[in-house]
PDB file of C-alpha atoms in Angstrom:
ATOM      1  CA  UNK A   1      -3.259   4.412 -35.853  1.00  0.00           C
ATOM      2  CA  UNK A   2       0.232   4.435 -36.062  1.00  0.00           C
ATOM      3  CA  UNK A   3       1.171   0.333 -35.162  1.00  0.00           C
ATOM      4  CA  UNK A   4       4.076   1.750 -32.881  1.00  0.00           C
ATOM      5  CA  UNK A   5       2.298   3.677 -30.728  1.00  0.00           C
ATOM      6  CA  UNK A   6       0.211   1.390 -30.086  1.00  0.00           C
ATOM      7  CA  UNK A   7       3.355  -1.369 -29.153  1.00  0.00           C
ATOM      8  CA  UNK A   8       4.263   1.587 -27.044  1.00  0.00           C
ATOM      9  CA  UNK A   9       1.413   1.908 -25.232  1.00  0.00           C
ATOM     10  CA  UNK A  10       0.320  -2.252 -25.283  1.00  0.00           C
ATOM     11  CA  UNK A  11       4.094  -2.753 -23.859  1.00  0.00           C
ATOM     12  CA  UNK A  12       3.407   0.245 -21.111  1.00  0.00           C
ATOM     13  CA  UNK A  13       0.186  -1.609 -20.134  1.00  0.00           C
ATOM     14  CA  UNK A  14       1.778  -4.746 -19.813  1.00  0.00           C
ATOM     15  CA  UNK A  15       5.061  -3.601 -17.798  1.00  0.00           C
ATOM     16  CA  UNK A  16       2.405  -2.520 -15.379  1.00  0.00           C
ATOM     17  CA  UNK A  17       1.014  -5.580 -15.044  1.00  0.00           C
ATOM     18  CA  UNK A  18       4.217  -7.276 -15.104  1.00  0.00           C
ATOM     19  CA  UNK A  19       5.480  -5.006 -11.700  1.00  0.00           C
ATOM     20  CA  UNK A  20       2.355  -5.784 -10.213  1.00  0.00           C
ATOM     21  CA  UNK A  21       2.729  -9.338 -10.239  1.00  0.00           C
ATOM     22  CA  UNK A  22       6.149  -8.649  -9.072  1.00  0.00           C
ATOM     23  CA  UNK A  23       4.620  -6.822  -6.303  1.00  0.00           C
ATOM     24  CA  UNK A  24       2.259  -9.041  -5.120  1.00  0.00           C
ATOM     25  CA  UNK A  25       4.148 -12.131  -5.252  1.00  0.00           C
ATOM     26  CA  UNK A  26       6.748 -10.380  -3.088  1.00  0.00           C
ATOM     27  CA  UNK A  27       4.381  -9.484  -0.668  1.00  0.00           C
ATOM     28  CA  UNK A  28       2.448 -12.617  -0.563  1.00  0.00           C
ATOM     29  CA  UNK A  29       6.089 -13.847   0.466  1.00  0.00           C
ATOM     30  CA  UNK A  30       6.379 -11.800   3.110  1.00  0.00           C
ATOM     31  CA  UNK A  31       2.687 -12.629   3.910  1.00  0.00           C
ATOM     32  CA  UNK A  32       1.234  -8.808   3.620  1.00  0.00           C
ATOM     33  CA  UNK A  33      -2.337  -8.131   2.820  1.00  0.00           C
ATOM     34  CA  UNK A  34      -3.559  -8.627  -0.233  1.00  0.00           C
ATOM     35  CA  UNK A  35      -3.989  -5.457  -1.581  1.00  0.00           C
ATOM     36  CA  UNK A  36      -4.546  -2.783  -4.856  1.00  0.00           C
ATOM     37  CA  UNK A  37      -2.377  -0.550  -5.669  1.00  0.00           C
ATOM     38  CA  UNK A  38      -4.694   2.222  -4.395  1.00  0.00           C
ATOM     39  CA  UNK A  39      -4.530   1.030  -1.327  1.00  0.00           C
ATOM     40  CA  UNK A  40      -0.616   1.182  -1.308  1.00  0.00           C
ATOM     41  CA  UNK A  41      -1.035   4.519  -2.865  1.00  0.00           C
ATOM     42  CA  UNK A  42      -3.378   5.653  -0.290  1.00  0.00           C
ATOM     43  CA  UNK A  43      -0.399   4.482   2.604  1.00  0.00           C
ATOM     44  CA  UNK A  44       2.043   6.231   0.686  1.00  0.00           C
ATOM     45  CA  UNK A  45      -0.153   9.643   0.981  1.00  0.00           C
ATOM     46  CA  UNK A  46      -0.521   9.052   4.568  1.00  0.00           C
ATOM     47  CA  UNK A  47       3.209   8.536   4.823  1.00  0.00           C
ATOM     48  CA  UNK A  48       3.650  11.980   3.047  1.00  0.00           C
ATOM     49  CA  UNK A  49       1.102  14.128   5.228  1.00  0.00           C
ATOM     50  CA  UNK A  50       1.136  12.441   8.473  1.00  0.00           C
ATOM     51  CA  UNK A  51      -3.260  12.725   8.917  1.00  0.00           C
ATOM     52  CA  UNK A  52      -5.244  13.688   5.874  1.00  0.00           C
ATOM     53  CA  UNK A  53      -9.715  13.962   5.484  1.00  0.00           C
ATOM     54  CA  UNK A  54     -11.162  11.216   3.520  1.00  0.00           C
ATOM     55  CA  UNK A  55     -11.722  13.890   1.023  1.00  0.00           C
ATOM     56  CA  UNK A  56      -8.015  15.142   0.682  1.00  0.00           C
ATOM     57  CA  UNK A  57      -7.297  11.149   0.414  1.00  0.00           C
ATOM     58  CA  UNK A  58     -10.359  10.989  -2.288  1.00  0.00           C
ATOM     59  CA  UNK A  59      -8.752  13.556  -4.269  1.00  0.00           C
ATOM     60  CA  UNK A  60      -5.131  12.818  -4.459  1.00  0.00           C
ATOM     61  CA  UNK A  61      -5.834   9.250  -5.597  1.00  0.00           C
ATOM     62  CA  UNK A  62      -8.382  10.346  -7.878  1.00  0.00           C
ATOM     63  CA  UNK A  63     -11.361   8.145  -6.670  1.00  0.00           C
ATOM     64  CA  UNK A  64     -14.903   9.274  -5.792  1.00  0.00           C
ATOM     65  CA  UNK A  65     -15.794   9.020  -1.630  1.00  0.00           C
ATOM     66  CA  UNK A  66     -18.053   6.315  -1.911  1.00  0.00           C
ATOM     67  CA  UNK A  67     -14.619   4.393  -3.388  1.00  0.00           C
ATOM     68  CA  UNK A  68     -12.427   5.922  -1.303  1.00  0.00           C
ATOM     69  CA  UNK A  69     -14.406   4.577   1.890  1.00  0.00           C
ATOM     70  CA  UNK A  70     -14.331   0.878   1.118  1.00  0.00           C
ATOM     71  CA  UNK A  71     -10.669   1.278   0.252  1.00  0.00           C
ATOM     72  CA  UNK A  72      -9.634   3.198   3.423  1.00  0.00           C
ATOM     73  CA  UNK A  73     -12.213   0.429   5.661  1.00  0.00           C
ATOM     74  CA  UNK A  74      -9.950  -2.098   4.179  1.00  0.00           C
ATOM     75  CA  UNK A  75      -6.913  -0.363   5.441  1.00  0.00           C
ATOM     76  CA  UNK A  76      -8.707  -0.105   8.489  1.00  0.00           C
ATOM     77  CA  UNK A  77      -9.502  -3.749   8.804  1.00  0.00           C
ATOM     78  CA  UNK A  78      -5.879  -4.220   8.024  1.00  0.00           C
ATOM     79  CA  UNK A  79      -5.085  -2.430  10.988  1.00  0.00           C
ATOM     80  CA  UNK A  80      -3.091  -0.257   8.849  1.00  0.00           C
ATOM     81  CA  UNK A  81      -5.003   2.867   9.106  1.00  0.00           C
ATOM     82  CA  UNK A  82      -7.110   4.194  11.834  1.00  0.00           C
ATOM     83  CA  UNK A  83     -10.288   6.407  11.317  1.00  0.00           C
ATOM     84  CA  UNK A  84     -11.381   9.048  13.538  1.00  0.00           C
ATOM     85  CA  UNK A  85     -13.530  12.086  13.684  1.00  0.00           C
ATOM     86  CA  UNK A  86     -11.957  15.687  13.374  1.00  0.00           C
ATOM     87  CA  UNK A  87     -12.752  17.354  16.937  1.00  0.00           C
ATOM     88  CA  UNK A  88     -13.731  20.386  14.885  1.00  0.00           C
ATOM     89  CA  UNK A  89     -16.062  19.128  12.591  1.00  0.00           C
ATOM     90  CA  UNK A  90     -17.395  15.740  13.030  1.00  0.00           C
ATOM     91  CA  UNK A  91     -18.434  15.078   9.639  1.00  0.00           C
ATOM     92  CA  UNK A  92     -14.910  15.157   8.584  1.00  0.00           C
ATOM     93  CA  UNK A  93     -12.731  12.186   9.057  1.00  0.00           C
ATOM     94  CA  UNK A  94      -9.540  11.857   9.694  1.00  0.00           C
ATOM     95  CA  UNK A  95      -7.661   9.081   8.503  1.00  0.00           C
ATOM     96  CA  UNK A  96      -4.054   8.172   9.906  1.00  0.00           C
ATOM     97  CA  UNK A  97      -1.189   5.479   9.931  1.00  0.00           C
ATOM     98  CA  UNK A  98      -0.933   2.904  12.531  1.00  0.00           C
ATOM     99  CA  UNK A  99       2.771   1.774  13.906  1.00  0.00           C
ATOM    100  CA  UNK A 100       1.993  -1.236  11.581  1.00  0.00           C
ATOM    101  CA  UNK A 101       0.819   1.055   8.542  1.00  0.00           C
ATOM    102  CA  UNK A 102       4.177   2.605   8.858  1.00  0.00           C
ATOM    103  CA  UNK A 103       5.947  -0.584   8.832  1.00  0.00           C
ATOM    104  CA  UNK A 104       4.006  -1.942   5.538  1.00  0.00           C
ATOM    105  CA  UNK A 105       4.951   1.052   4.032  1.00  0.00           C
ATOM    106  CA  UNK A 106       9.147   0.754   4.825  1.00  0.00           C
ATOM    107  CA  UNK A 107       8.771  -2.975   3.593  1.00  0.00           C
ATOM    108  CA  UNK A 108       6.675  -2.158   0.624  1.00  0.00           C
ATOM    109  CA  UNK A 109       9.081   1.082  -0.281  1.00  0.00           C
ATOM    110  CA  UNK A 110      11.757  -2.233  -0.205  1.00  0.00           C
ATOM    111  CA  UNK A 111      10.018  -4.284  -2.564  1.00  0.00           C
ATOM    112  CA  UNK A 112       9.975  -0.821  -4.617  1.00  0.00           C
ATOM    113  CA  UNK A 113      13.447  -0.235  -4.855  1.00  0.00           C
ATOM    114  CA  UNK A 114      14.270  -4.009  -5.854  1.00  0.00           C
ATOM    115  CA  UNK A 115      11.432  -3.911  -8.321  1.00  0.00           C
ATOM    116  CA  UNK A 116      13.155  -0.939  -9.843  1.00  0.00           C
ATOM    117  CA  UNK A 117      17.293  -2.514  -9.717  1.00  0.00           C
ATOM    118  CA  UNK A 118      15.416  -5.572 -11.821  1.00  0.00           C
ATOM    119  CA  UNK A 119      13.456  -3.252 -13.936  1.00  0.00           C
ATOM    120  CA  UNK A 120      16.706  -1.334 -14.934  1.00  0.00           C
ATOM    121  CA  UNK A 121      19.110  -3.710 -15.048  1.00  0.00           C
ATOM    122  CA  UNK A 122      21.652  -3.221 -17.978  1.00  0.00           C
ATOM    123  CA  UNK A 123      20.857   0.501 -18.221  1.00  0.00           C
ATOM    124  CA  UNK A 124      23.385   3.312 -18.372  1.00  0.00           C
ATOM    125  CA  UNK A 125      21.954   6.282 -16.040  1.00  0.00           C
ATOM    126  CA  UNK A 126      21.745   8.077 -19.441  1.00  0.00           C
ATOM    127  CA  UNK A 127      18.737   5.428 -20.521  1.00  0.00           C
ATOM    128  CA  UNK A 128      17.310   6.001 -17.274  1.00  0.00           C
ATOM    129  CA  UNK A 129      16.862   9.526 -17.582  1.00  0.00           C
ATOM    130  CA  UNK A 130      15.921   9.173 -20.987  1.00  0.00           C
ATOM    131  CA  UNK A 131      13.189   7.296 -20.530  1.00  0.00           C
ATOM    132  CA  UNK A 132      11.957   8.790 -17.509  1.00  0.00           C
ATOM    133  CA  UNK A 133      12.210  12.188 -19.391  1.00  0.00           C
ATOM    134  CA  UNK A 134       9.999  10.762 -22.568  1.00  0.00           C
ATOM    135  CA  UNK A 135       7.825   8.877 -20.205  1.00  0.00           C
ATOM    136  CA  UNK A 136       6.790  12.056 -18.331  1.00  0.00           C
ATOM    137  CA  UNK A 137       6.448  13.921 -22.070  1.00  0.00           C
ATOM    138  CA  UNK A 138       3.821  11.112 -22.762  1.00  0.00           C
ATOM    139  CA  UNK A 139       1.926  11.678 -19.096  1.00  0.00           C
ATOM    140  CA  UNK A 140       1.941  15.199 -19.985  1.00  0.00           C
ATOM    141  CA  UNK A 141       0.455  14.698 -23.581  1.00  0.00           C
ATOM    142  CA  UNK A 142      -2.210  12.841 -22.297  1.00  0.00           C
ATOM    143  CA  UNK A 143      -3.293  14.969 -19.215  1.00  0.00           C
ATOM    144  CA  UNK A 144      -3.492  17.623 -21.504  1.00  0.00           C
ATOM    145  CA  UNK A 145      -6.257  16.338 -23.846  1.00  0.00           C
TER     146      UNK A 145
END
């Protein structure tokens, strides 16, 4: 294997770890859940399209429905989300923000925007789109396999 690839890929694994330790020391701050980043995806859906099923939710974040269920009770729990049964067919759920869902997700799309200012501090807006263009090459190599 071809050693800088693999730096590439070791140093893409870590930068993820790295922003979500930034993450979640921000938010402990701020004293927000304690939660994965599927959760915070699964928010961030919800923000998008207003009510979705727990399938549509199971699909865009990938996760079987068994997964998808404890994640979205969490939520719940949280008293971010709120669960109920679609009037047309009750064995569809239908999962929504609450007022404070839609607060965690202004703060947390925040915390987003000042992990990115330190992430790309000291680049031109030519490195920026640089990377962001061979970053999305790489995604698109790999979903392709």
């Amino acid at each position: 294997m071809d050693y800088c690839v693999a730096s590439v890929l070791s140093l893409i694994s870590r930068l993820h770890s790295l922003s979500q330790d930034f993450l979640q020391a921000r938010m402990t701050e701020k004293g927000l859940p304690n939660l994965v980043s599927s959760h915070g995806y699964i928010l961030y859906c919800l923000c998008q399209n207003q009510n979705m099923t727990l399938g549509e939710v199971s699909q865009k974040i990938n996760r079987d429905k068994s997964t998808t269920t404890v994640l979205v009770r969490k939520l719940e729990s949280a008293g971010l989300v709120e669960i109920q049964r679609n009037k047309n067919d009750t064995r569809k759920k239908i999962i929504s923000l609450t007022e404070k869902g839609r607060n965690y997700n202004s703060l947390t799309a925040r915390l987003s925007e000042e992990l990115l200012a330190t992430s790309y501090k000291g680049f031109s807006q030519a490195e920026k789109e640089e990377l962001l263009r061979l970053l999305e090459k790489m995604h698109e190599n790999l979903k392709a396999d």
